Amino acid sequence: MATSNKTFSPSRAVARGTPEHTTALSDISKIITILQTPKPTPSSYIWLDFCQRTTILTFTSRSLSFVSTHPEPQPS
């Protein structure tokens, strides 16, 4: 299972989206909503089905990180 792990500032979270991510508008709007919401705890977590990948986002007051897991190919 391939994984990628990236960290960048929340203000650049959407700006750094790649073309394949632009189709997930509902997920992007969820991210924007979370980034605009005051954090009750030091870190907030959300699990999204992000472009057919399971994505775990971790938010802190200064950063956003995510781990995106590519799904295994389905046997035909």
Coordinates of C-alpha atoms in Angstrom, one line a residue:
M1 CA 0.0 0.0 0.0
A2 CA 1.6 3.3 -1.1
T3 CA 1.5 6.2 1.3
S4 CA 2.5 9.8 1.2
N5 CA 3.0 12.1 4.1
K6 CA 3.2 15.9 3.6
T7 CA 3.2 18.8 6.0
F8 CA 2.5 22.4 5.0
S9 CA 0.9 25.5 6.5
P10 CA -2.9 25.7 6.5
S11 CA -2.9 28.9 4.4
R12 CA -1.3 26.9 1.6
A13 CA -3.4 23.7 2.0
V14 CA -5.7 24.4 -0.9
A15 CA -3.3 26.4 -3.0
R16 CA -1.0 23.4 -3.2
G17 CA -3.7 21.1 -4.4
T18 CA -3.0 19.1 -7.5
P19 CA -5.3 18.8 -10.5
E20 CA -6.6 15.4 -9.3
H21 CA -7.6 17.0 -6.0
T22 CA -9.7 19.7 -7.6
T23 CA -12.5 17.2 -8.3
A24 CA -13.0 16.6 -4.6
L25 CA -14.7 19.9 -4.0
S26 CA -16.8 18.7 -1.1
D27 CA -13.7 17.4 0.7
I28 CA -11.9 20.7 0.0
S29 CA -14.8 22.6 1.4
K30 CA -14.6 20.4 4.5
I31 CA -10.9 21.2 4.9
I32 CA -11.6 25.0 4.5
T33 CA -14.3 24.8 7.1
I34 CA -12.0 23.0 9.6
L35 CA -9.2 25.5 9.0
Q36 CA -11.5 28.4 9.7
T37 CA -12.9 26.8 12.9
P38 CA -11.1 27.6 16.2
K39 CA -9.4 24.4 17.5
P40 CA -10.8 23.3 20.9
T41 CA -7.8 20.9 21.3
P42 CA -4.1 21.2 20.2
S43 CA -4.8 18.8 17.4
S44 CA -7.9 17.9 15.4
Y45 CA -8.3 14.9 13.2
I46 CA -10.6 14.1 10.3
W47 CA -10.8 11.1 8.1
L48 CA -11.9 11.8 4.5
D49 CA -12.5 9.7 1.4
F50 CA -10.3 12.0 -0.7
C51 CA -10.3 11.1 -4.4
Q52 CA -10.7 7.4 -3.6
R53 CA -8.0 7.5 -1.0
T54 CA -8.3 7.2 2.7
T55 CA -6.9 10.4 4.0
I56 CA -6.2 11.3 7.6
L57 CA -5.7 15.0 8.2
T58 CA -4.1 16.3 11.4
F59 CA -4.5 19.9 12.3
T60 CA -2.5 22.0 14.8
S61 CA -2.5 25.7 15.3
R62 CA 0.3 26.2 12.9
S63 CA 0.2 23.3 10.5
L64 CA -1.8 20.7 8.6
S65 CA -0.5 17.3 7.8
F66 CA -2.1 14.4 6.0
V67 CA -1.4 10.8 5.3
S68 CA -3.0 9.6 2.0
T69 CA -3.3 5.9 1.5
H70 CA -3.8 4.7 -2.0
P71 CA -6.3 1.8 -2.2
E72 CA -5.2 -1.6 -3.2
P73 CA -6.2 -2.7 -6.7
Q74 CA -9.4 -4.7 -6.7
P75 CA -9.0 -8.2 -8.2
S76 CA -11.2 -8.6 -11.3

